Coordinates of N, CA and C in Angstrom, one line a residue:
X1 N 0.9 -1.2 0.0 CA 0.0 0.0 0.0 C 0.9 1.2 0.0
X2 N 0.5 2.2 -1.1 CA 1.4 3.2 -0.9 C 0.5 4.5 -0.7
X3 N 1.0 5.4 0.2 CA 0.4 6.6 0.3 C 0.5 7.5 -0.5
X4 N 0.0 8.7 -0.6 CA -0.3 10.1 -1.5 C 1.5 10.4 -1.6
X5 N 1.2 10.9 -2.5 CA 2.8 12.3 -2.5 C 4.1 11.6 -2.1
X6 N 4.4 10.2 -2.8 CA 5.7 9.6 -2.4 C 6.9 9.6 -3.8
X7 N 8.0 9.9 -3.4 CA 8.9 9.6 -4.1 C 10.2 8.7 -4.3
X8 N 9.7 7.4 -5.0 CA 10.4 6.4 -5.5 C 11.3 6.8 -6.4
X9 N 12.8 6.7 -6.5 CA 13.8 7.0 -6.9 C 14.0 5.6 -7.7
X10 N 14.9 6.0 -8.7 CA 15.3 4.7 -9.2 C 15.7 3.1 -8.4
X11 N 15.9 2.4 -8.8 CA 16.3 1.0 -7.8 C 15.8 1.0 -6.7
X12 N 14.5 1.7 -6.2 CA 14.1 1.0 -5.3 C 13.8 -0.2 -5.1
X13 N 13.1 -1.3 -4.0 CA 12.7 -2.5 -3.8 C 11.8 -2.7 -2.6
X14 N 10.3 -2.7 -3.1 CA 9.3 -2.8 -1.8 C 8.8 -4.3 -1.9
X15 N 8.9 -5.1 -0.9 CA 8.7 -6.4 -0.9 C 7.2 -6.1 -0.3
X16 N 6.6 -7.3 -0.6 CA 4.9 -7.5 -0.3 C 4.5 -7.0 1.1
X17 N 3.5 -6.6 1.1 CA 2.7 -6.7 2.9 C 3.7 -5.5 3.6
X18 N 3.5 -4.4 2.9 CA 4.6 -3.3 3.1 C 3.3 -2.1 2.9
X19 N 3.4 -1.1 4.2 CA 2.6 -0.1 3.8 C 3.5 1.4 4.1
X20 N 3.2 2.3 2.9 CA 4.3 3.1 3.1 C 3.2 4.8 2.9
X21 N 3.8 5.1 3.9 CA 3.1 6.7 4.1 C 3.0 7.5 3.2
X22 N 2.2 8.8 3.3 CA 1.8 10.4 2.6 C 3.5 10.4 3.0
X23 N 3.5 11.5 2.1 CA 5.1 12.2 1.5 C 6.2 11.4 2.3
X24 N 6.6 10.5 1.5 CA 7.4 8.9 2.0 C 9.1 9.7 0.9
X25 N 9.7 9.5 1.1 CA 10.9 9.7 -0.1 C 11.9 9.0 0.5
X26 N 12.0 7.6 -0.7 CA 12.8 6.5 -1.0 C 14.0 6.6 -1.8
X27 N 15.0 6.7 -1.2 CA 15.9 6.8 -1.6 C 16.9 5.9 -2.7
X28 N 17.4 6.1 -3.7 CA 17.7 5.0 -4.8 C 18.6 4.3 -4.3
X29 N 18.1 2.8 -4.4 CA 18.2 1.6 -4.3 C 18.3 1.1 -3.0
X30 N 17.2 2.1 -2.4 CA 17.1 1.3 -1.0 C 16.1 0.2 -1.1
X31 N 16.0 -0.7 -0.1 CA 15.0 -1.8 -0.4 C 13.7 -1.8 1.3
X32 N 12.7 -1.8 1.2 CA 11.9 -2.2 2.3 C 11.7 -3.6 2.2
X33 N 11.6 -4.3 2.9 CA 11.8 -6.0 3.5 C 10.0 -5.9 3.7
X34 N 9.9 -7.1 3.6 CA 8.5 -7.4 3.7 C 8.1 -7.7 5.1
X35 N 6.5 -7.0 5.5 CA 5.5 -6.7 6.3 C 6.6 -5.5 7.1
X36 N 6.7 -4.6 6.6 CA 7.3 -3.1 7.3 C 6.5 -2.2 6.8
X37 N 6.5 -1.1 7.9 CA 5.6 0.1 7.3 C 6.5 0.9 7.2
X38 N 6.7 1.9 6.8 CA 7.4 3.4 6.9 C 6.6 4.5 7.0
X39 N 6.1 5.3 8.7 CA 5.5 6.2 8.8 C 5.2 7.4 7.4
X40 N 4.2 8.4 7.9 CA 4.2 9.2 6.9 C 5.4 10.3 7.5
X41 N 5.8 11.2 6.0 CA 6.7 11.3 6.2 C 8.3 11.6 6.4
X42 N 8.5 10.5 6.9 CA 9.8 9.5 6.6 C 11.0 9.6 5.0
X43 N 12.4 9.3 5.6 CA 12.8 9.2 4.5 C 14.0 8.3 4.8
X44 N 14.0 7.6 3.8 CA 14.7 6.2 3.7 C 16.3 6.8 2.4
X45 N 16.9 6.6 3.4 CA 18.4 6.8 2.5 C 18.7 6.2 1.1
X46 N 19.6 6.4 0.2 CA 19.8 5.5 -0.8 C 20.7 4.4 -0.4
X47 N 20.5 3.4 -1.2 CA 21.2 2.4 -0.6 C 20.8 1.4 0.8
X48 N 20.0 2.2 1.9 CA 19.3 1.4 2.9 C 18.4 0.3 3.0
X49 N 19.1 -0.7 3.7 CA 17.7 -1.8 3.6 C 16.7 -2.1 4.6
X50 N 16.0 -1.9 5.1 CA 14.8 -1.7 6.2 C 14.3 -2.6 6.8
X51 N 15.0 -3.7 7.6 CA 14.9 -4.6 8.4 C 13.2 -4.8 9.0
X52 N 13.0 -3.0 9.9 CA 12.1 -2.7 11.0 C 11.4 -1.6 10.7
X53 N 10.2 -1.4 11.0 CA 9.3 -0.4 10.4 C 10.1 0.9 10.7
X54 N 9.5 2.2 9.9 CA 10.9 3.3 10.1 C 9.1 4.3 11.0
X55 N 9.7 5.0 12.0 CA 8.8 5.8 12.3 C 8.8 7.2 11.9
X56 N 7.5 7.6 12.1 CA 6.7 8.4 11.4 C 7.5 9.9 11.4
X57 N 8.1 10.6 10.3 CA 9.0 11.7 10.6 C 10.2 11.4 10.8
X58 N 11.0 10.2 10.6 CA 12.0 10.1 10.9 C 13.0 9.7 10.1
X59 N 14.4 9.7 10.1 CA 15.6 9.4 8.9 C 16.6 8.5 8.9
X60 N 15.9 7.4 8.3 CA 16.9 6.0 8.6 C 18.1 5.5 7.3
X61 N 19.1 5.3 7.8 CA 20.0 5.5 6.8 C 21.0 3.8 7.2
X62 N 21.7 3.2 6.5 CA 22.6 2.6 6.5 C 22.1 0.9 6.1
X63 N 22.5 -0.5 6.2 CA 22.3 -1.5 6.5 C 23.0 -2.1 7.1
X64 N 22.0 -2.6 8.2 CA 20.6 -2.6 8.2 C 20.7 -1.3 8.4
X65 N 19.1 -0.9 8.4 CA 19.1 0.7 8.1 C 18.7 1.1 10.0
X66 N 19.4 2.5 10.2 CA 19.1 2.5 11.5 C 19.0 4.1 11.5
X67 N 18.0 4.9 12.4 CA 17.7 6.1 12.7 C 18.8 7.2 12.8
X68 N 18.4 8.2 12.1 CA 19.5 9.5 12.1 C 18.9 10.2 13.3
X69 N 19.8 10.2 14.5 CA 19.8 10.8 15.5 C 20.5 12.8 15.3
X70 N 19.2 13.4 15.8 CA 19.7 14.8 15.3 C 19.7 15.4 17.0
X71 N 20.7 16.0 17.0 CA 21.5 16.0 18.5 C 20.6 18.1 18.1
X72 N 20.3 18.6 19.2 CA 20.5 19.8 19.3 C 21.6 20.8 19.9
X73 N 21.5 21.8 19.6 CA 22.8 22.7 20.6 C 22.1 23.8 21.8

């Protein structure tokens, strides 16, 4: 299931029983793993592969792909 206003980049890969949020931006040739959601949104790095659902507003990068922690000052 894919939500409103998302951007699939080239080489993406969304495996079945995957539901993916309003303004989602998938980064090229990342892959979502089957039964994950990706909050609305969210944005999935290029290259990342998505083990675990990504939460809603948030920026997961690497593999396995894991949350960009934004530190304040």
């Amino acid at each position: 299931e894919l939500g409103g206003f998302c951007q699939l980049n080239p080489g993406v890969n969304v495996a079945g029983f995957c539901q993916i949020g309003s303004e989602v931006l998938l980064g090229s040739g990342s892959t979502i793993l089957e039964k994950n959601n990706v909050g609305d949104l969210a944005t999935v790095g290029g290259g990342a592969v998505v083990f675990n659902s990504v939460r809603q507003e948030s920026t997961v990068l690497g593999n396995p792909a894991k949350r960009l922690k934004v530190f304040d000052s």
